[in-house]
CSV table of C-alpha atoms in Angstrom, one decimal:
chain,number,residue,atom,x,y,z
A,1,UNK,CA,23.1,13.4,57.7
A,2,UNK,CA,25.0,11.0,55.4
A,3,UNK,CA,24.0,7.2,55.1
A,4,UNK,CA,26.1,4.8,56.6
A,5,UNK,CA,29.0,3.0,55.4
A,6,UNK,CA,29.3,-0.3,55.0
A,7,UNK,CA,32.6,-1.8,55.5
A,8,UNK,CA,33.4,-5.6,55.3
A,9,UNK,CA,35.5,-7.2,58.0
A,10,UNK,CA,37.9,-8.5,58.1
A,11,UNK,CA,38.9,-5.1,56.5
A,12,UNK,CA,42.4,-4.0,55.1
A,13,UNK,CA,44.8,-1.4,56.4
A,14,UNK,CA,43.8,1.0,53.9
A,15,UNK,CA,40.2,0.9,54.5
A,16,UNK,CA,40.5,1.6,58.3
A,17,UNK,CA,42.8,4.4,57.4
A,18,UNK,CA,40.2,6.4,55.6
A,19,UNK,CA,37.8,6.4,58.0
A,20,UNK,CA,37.3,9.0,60.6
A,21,UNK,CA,35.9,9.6,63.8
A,22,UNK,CA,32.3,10.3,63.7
A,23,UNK,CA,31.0,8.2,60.6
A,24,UNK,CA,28.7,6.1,61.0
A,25,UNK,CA,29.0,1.9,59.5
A,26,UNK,CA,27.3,-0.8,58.8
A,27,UNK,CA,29.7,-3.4,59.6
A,28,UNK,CA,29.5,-7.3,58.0
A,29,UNK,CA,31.8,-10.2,58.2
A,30,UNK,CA,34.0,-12.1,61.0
A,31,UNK,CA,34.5,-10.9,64.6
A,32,UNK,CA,35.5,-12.3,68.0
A,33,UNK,CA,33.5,-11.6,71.1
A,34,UNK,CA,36.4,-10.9,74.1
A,35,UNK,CA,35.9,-9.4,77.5
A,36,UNK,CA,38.4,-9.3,80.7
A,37,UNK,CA,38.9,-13.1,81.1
A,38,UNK,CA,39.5,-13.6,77.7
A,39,UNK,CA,42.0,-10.3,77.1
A,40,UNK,CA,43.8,-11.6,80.2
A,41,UNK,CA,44.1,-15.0,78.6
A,42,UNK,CA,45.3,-13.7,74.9
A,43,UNK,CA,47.6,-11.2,76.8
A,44,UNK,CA,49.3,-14.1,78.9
A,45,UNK,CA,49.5,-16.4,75.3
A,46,UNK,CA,51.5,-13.3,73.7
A,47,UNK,CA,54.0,-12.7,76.7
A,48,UNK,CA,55.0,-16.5,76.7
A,49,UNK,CA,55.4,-16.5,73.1
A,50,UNK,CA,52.3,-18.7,72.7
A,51,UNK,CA,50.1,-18.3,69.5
A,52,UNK,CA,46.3,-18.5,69.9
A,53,UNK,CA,43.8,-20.9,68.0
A,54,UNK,CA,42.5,-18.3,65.8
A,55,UNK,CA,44.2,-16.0,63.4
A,56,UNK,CA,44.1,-12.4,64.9
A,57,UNK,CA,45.9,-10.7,62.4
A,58,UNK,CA,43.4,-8.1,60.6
A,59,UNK,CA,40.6,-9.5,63.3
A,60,UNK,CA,38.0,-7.6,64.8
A,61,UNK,CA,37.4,-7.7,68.3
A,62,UNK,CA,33.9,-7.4,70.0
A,63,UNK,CA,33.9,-6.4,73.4
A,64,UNK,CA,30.8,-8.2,74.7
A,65,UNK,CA,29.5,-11.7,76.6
A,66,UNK,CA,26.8,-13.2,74.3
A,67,UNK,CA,23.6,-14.5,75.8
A,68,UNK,CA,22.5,-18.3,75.3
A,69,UNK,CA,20.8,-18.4,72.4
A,70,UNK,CA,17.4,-18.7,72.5
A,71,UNK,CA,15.7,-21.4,69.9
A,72,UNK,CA,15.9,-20.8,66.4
A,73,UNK,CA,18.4,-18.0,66.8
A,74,UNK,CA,22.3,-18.1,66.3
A,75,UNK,CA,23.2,-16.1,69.9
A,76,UNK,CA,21.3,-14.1,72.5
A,77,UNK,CA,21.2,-10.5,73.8
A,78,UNK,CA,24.8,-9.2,72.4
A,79,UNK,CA,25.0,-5.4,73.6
A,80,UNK,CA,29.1,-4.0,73.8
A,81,UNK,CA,31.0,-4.1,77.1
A,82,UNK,CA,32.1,-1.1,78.6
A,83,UNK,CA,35.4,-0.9,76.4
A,84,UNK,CA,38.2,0.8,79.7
A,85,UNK,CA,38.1,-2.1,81.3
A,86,UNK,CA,39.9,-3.3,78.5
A,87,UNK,CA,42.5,-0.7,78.4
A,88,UNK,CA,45.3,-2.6,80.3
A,89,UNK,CA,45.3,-5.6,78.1
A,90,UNK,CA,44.8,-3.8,74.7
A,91,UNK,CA,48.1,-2.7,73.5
A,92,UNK,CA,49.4,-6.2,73.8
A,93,UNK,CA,46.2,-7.2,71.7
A,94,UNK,CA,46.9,-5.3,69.1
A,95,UNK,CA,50.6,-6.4,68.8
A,96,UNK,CA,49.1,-9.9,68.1
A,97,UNK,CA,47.2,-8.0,65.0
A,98,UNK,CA,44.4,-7.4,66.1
A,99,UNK,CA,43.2,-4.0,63.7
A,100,UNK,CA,39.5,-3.2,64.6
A,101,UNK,CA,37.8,-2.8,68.3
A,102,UNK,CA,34.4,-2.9,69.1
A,103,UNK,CA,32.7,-1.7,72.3
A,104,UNK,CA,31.0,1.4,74.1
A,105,UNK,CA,32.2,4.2,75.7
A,106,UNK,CA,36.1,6.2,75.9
A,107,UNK,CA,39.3,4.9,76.1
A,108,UNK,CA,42.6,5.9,77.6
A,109,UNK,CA,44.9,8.4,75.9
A,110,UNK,CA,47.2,5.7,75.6
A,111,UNK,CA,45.0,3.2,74.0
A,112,UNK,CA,44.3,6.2,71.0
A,113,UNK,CA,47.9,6.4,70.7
A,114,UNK,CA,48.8,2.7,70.2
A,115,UNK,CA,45.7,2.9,68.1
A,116,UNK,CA,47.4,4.8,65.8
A,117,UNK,CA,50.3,3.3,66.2
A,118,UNK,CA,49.4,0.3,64.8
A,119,UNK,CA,46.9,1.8,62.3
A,120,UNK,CA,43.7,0.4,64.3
A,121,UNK,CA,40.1,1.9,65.2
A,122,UNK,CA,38.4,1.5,68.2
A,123,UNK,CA,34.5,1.4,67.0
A,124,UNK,CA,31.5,2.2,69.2
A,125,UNK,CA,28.7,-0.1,69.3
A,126,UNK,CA,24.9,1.6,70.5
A,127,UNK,CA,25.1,0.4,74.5
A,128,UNK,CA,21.4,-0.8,75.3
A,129,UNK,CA,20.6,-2.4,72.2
A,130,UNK,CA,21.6,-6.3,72.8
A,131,UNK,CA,18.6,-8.0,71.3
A,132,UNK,CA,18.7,-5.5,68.1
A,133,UNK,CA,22.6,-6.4,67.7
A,134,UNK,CA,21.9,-9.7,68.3
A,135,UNK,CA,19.6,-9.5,65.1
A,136,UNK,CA,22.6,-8.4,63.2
A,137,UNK,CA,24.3,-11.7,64.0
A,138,UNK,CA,23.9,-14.3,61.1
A,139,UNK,CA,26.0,-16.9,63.2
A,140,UNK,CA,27.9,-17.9,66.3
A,141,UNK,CA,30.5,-20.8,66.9
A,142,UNK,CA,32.7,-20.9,69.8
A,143,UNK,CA,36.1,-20.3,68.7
A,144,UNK,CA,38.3,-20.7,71.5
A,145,UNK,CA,38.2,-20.5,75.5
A,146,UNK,CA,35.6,-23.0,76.2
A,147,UNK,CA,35.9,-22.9,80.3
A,148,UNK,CA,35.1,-19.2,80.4
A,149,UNK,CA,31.5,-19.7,79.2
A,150,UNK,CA,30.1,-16.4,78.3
A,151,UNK,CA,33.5,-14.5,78.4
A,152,UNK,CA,34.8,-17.2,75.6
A,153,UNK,CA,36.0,-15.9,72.4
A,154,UNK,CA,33.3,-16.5,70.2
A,155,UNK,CA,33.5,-15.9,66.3
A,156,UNK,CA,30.5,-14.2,65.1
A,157,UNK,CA,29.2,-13.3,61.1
A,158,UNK,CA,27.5,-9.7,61.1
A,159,UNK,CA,25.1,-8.9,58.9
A,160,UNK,CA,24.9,-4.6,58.6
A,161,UNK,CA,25.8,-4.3,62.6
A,162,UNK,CA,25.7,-0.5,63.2
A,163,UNK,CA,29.1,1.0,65.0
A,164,UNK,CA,30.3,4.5,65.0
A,165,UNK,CA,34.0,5.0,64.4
A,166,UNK,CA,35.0,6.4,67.8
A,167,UNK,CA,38.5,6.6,67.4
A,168,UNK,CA,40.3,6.2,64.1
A,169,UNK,CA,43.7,6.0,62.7
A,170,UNK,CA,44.9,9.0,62.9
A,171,UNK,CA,44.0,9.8,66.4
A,172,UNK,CA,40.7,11.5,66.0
A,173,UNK,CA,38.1,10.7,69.2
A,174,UNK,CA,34.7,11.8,69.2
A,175,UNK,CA,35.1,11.5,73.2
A,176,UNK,CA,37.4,14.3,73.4
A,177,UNK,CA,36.8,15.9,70.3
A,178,UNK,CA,33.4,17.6,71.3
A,179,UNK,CA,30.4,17.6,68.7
A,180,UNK,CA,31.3,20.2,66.5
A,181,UNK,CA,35.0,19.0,65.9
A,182,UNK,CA,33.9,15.4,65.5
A,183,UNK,CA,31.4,16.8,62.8
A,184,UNK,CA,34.0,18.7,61.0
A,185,UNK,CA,36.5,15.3,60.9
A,186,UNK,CA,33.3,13.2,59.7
A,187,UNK,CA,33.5,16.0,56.5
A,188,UNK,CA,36.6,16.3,55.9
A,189,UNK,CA,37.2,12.7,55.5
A,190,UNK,CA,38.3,11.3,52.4
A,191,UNK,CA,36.1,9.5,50.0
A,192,UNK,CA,36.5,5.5,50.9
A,193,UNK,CA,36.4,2.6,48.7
A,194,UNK,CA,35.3,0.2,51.8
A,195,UNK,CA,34.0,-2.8,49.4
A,196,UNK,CA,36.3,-5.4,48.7
């Protein structure tokens, strides 16, 4: 089994188009926590034409409601939402340039396909694991959202944060592709230069 990747985020276009379903990453670097509430708000902003607080182009999203954090510690329990109940509201986040998704489990066929249309990845995130991801968090601020609490946006700094690339760019999905195929797809990938 190969060794992780590590792959810096924010990350550019032609680092997330080398990568391919079934590799494994360590990811580091900016994301923003989002669950329903706050899809539902960023999708309302976008229809009226209304640009949000924090720069989405090239962000990563992080499907998940932090904990508190507990003293001494930058954020709480951080384990990934389940990632359809985002389905509705995610082609209209990634027209507001939002490249990389983080959650747990499959997605709608259309989500791959606006995936690939707009050259994102939708990255799975080990469900059950909240206080070892929250480990991985060097920091938290809220970023934006402050009434919805827990389902705020919240801008986190990851420090090697394992993911899984579930879906990638060019519409391979270890979902639907089956263990071998996804295996195969993982091999055939082409070398990446993922460090800035």
């Amino acid at each position: 089994m190969t060794s992780p990747l590590p792959l810096s985020l924010p990350a550019t276009q032609e680092q997330l188009a080398c990568l391919r379903a079934g590799q494994s990453l360590l990811l580091s670097g900016t994301v923003y926590t989002a669950r329903d509430a706050a899809h539902l708000h960023l999708r309302a902003m976008h229809r009226a034409g209304v640009h949000p607080c924090v720069d989405l182009h090239g962000a990563a999203l992080y499907y998940c409601g932090p904990c508190p954090a507990p003293e001494g510690r930058p954020i709480g329990s951080c384990g990934p939402t389940t990632a359809g109940r985002m389905d509705e509201t995610t082609p209209d986040i990634l027209k507001m340039g939002v490249r990389v998704l983080i959650g747990k489990g499959p997605r709608a066929p259309y989500v791959a396909q606006a995936l690939r249309s707009f050259g994102a990845v939708y990255l799975a995130a080990p469900g059950g694991a909240g206080a070892l991801l929250a480990s991985c968090v060097v920091s938290s601020r809220l970023a934006a959202f402050d009434p919805l609490g827990t389902e705020a946006l919240w801008q986190l700094e990851l420090k090697d944060f394992p993911a899984i690339v579930a879906i990638d760019t060019a519409g391979g999905d270890i979902y639907t592709a089956g263990p071998q195929q996804a295996r195969r797809m993982m091999e055939e990938a082409s070398p990446c230069n993922l460090t800035k």
